[in-house]
CSV table of C-alpha atoms in Angstrom, one decimal:
chain,number,residue,atom,x,y,z
A,1,MET,CA,0.0,0.0,0.0
A,2,ALA,CA,1.3,3.4,-0.9
A,3,THR,CA,1.4,6.4,1.4
A,4,ALA,CA,0.6,10.0,0.5
A,5,VAL,CA,1.9,12.7,2.9
A,6,TYR,CA,0.5,16.2,3.4
A,7,GLN,CA,0.8,19.1,5.8
A,8,GLY,CA,-2.1,19.1,8.3
A,9,VAL,CA,-4.7,16.8,9.8
A,10,ASP,CA,-8.0,15.3,8.7
A,11,GLY,CA,-10.1,18.1,7.1
A,12,ALA,CA,-7.2,20.1,5.7
A,13,TYR,CA,-7.4,20.9,2.0
A,14,SER,CA,-4.1,19.2,1.4
A,15,GLN,CA,-5.6,15.9,2.7
A,16,LEU,CA,-8.6,16.3,0.4
A,17,VAL,CA,-6.2,16.9,-2.5
A,18,ALA,CA,-4.2,13.7,-1.6
A,19,GLN,CA,-7.4,11.7,-1.5
A,20,GLU,CA,-8.7,13.1,-4.8
A,21,TYR,CA,-5.3,12.3,-6.5
A,22,LEU,CA,-5.2,8.8,-5.1
A,23,GLN,CA,-8.7,8.0,-6.2
A,24,SER,CA,-8.3,9.5,-9.7
A,25,ALA,CA,-5.0,7.5,-10.1
A,26,GLY,CA,-6.7,4.3,-8.9
A,27,LEU,CA,-4.2,3.9,-6.2
A,28,GLU,CA,-4.8,2.2,-2.9
A,29,ALA,CA,-3.0,4.3,-0.4
A,30,ALA,CA,-3.1,5.8,3.0
A,31,THR,CA,-2.8,9.5,3.8
A,32,LEU,CA,-0.4,10.7,6.5
A,33,GLY,CA,-0.6,14.2,7.9
A,34,VAL,CA,2.6,15.9,9.2
A,35,ALA,CA,3.1,19.2,11.0
A,36,THR,CA,5.2,21.1,8.4
A,37,TYR,CA,5.9,21.3,4.7
A,38,ARG,CA,9.5,20.4,5.4
A,39,GLU,CA,8.3,17.1,7.0
A,40,ILE,CA,6.6,16.3,3.6
A,41,ALA,CA,10.0,16.6,1.9
A,42,THR,CA,11.9,14.6,4.6
A,43,ALA,CA,9.3,11.8,4.5
A,44,LEU,CA,9.7,11.5,0.8
A,45,ALA,CA,13.5,11.7,0.9
A,46,GLY,CA,13.6,9.1,3.7
A,47,GLN,CA,11.2,6.8,1.7
A,48,ARG,CA,8.6,6.9,4.5
A,49,ALA,CA,6.0,8.1,1.9
A,50,ASP,CA,5.5,7.5,-1.9
A,51,VAL,CA,4.0,10.9,-2.8
A,52,GLY,CA,3.5,14.2,-1.1
A,53,VAL,CA,1.0,17.1,-1.6
A,54,VAL,CA,2.6,20.6,-1.7
A,55,PRO,CA,0.6,23.8,-2.1
A,56,VAL,CA,2.2,26.2,-4.6
A,57,GLU,CA,-0.3,28.8,-5.5
A,58,ASN,CA,-3.5,30.5,-4.1
A,59,ALA,CA,-5.8,32.5,-6.3
A,60,ILE,CA,-6.1,35.4,-3.9
A,61,VAL,CA,-2.7,35.5,-2.2
A,62,GLY,CA,-0.5,34.2,-5.0
A,63,THR,CA,2.6,32.0,-4.8
A,64,VAL,CA,3.0,29.8,-1.8
A,65,ARG,CA,6.8,30.2,-1.6
A,66,ASP,CA,7.4,27.4,1.0
A,67,GLY,CA,6.1,24.9,-1.5
A,68,PHE,CA,8.4,26.0,-4.3
A,69,ASP,CA,11.4,26.3,-2.0
A,70,LEU,CA,10.9,22.6,-1.0
A,71,LEU,CA,10.8,21.5,-4.6
A,72,ALA,CA,14.2,23.0,-5.3
A,73,GLU,CA,15.9,22.2,-2.0
A,74,PHE,CA,14.9,18.5,-2.0
A,75,SER,CA,14.8,18.0,-5.8
A,76,LEU,CA,11.1,16.9,-5.5
A,77,ARG,CA,9.7,15.8,-8.9
A,78,PRO,CA,6.1,16.9,-9.7
A,79,VAL,CA,3.9,14.0,-11.0
A,80,ALA,CA,0.5,15.8,-11.0
A,81,GLU,CA,-1.1,19.1,-10.6
A,82,VAL,CA,-4.4,19.5,-8.8
A,83,LEU,CA,-6.5,22.7,-8.8
A,84,MET,CA,-8.9,22.6,-5.9
A,85,HIS,CA,-11.8,25.0,-5.5
A,86,THR,CA,-11.6,26.2,-1.9
A,87,ASP,CA,-15.1,26.6,-0.8
A,88,HIS,CA,-14.9,27.7,2.8
A,89,HIS,CA,-17.7,27.1,5.4
A,90,LEU,CA,-18.0,28.5,8.9
A,91,LEU,CA,-18.2,25.5,11.2
A,92,GLY,CA,-19.2,25.4,14.9
A,93,VAL,CA,-20.5,23.0,17.5
A,94,ALA,CA,-24.1,21.9,17.6
A,95,GLY,CA,-26.3,24.6,19.1
A,96,ALA,CA,-24.0,27.5,18.0
A,97,SER,CA,-25.2,30.5,15.9
A,98,LEU,CA,-23.5,33.3,14.0
A,99,GLY,CA,-24.3,35.7,16.8
A,100,ASP,CA,-22.4,33.5,19.3
A,101,VAL,CA,-19.1,33.5,17.4
A,102,ARG,CA,-16.3,35.5,19.0
A,103,GLU,CA,-13.3,33.7,17.5
A,104,VAL,CA,-12.9,32.3,14.0
A,105,LEU,CA,-10.0,29.9,13.6
A,106,ALA,CA,-8.6,29.5,10.0
A,107,HIS,CA,-5.4,29.1,8.0
A,108,PRO,CA,-3.9,32.5,7.1
A,109,LEU,CA,-4.7,32.1,3.4
A,110,VAL,CA,-8.3,31.3,4.3
A,111,ILE,CA,-8.5,34.4,6.4
A,112,ALA,CA,-7.3,36.4,3.4
A,113,GLU,CA,-9.8,34.7,1.1
A,114,CYS,CA,-12.8,35.5,3.5
A,115,GLY,CA,-12.1,39.1,4.4
A,116,LYS,CA,-15.6,40.4,3.5
A,117,PHE,CA,-17.3,37.6,5.3
A,118,LEU,CA,-15.2,38.1,8.4
A,119,ALA,CA,-15.9,41.9,8.3
A,120,SER,CA,-19.6,40.9,8.5
A,121,LEU,CA,-18.9,39.4,11.9
A,122,PRO,CA,-17.7,42.5,13.8
A,123,GLN,CA,-18.0,40.7,17.2
A,124,ALA,CA,-15.5,38.0,16.1
A,125,ARG,CA,-11.8,38.1,15.6
A,126,ALA,CA,-9.9,35.9,13.2
A,127,ILE,CA,-7.2,33.7,14.7
A,128,PRO,CA,-4.6,32.0,12.4
A,129,CYS,CA,-4.1,28.2,12.6
A,130,GLU,CA,-1.7,25.8,10.8
A,131,ASP,CA,-4.5,24.6,8.5
A,132,THR,CA,-8.2,24.2,8.1
A,133,GLY,CA,-8.2,20.7,9.7
A,134,VAL,CA,-6.5,22.0,12.8
A,135,ALA,CA,-9.0,24.8,13.1
A,136,ALA,CA,-11.9,22.5,12.9
A,137,ARG,CA,-10.4,20.0,15.3
A,138,GLU,CA,-9.7,22.8,17.8
A,139,VAL,CA,-13.4,24.0,17.6
A,140,ALA,CA,-14.6,20.4,18.3
A,141,ARG,CA,-12.1,19.9,21.1
A,142,ARG,CA,-13.1,23.2,22.9
A,143,GLY,CA,-16.8,22.6,22.4
A,144,SER,CA,-17.7,26.2,22.8
A,145,THR,CA,-20.4,28.0,20.8
A,146,SER,CA,-18.2,31.1,20.8
A,147,ILE,CA,-15.5,29.5,18.6
A,148,ALA,CA,-15.9,28.6,14.9
A,149,ALA,CA,-13.6,27.5,12.0
A,150,LEU,CA,-13.4,28.4,8.4
A,151,ALA,CA,-12.9,25.0,6.7
A,152,PRO,CA,-14.2,22.7,4.0
A,153,GLN,CA,-17.4,20.6,4.6
A,154,ALA,CA,-15.2,17.5,4.9
A,155,ALA,CA,-13.8,19.0,8.2
A,156,ALA,CA,-17.4,19.3,9.5
A,157,ARG,CA,-17.9,15.5,8.9
A,158,ALA,CA,-14.5,14.7,10.3
A,159,TYR,CA,-15.1,16.5,13.6
A,160,GLY,CA,-18.9,16.4,14.1
A,161,LEU,CA,-19.4,20.1,13.5
A,162,VAL,CA,-22.3,21.9,12.0
A,163,GLU,CA,-22.3,24.6,9.3
A,164,LEU,CA,-23.1,28.1,10.5
A,165,ALA,CA,-22.5,29.8,7.1
A,166,SER,CA,-21.6,28.5,3.7
A,167,HIS,CA,-19.6,29.8,0.7
A,168,CYS,CA,-17.7,32.4,2.8
A,169,SER,CA,-15.0,33.2,0.3
A,170,ASP,CA,-14.9,36.7,-1.1
A,171,ASP,CA,-14.7,35.2,-4.6
A,172,PRO,CA,-16.8,32.1,-5.3
A,173,ARG,CA,-14.2,30.9,-7.9
A,174,THR,CA,-11.2,30.9,-5.6
A,175,TYR,CA,-8.9,28.0,-5.8
A,176,SER,CA,-5.5,26.7,-4.7
A,177,ARG,CA,-3.0,24.9,-6.9
A,178,PHE,CA,-1.2,21.9,-5.4
A,179,LEU,CA,1.5,19.7,-6.8
A,180,VAL,CA,1.7,15.9,-6.1
A,181,VAL,CA,5.4,15.2,-5.9
A,182,ARG,CA,7.8,12.3,-5.5
A,183,ALA,CA,11.4,12.2,-4.3
A,184,GLY,CA,13.9,13.1,-7.0
A,185,GLU,CA,16.8,11.0,-8.0
A,186,PRO,CA,19.7,11.2,-5.4
A,187,SER,CA,22.7,13.3,-6.5
A,188,THR,CA,25.8,11.3,-7.4
C-alpha cells in the first residue's frame, strides 16, 4: 500500500487533494498528515512516503513560496497538478449560531480569502491556525459555541461540526494549486 503525505490533519485541503489524487489515479494508499511542509520533503527523501502534496499557489494570495522552495531544496519531482476549488464554510459546534461566534480559527490564506465575510462578523476576531483541519479539530475539542472554524465541509464531517454559514470566500471561484510530488533521484 502506498502512502501520500500532506501538511495538516484530517479536514485540511491538502488531505482532500491527496485523497482526490489517489482516487483518480486508482491507487490504494493511506494518507499521512505531518506538522510542516518540510516534513513532507523529509518523509519523501527518507522513503517513508511515496508521494506528497505541496501547495504552490493560491488564487487570492499568489505563490506559496514554501512549496516552491521545498521543490528546489529537496529535488522533488512533480507527478501531477491539482487545482482545488476552496469553498470555505463557517463550522461550529451543535447549538452555535453566528451571533455566538467571537473567534474564527482558520489558515492565514483562508482568512485572506474570506475578508468580506469576516468583516460581517464585527464581534468576532480571526485567529490564524496551521491549516483548516487543525482549526476544525480545535473547535470540536473546545466545544464552545463562541468559537468557529473556516474550513471545507469535509472538516465538519471529520469532527462532528455543523455549518453556521456557507460559501464564505470573497470570490466564489477561488482555488489553490497543489503539486503531487515524488522524491527526485539522489545526486551522485
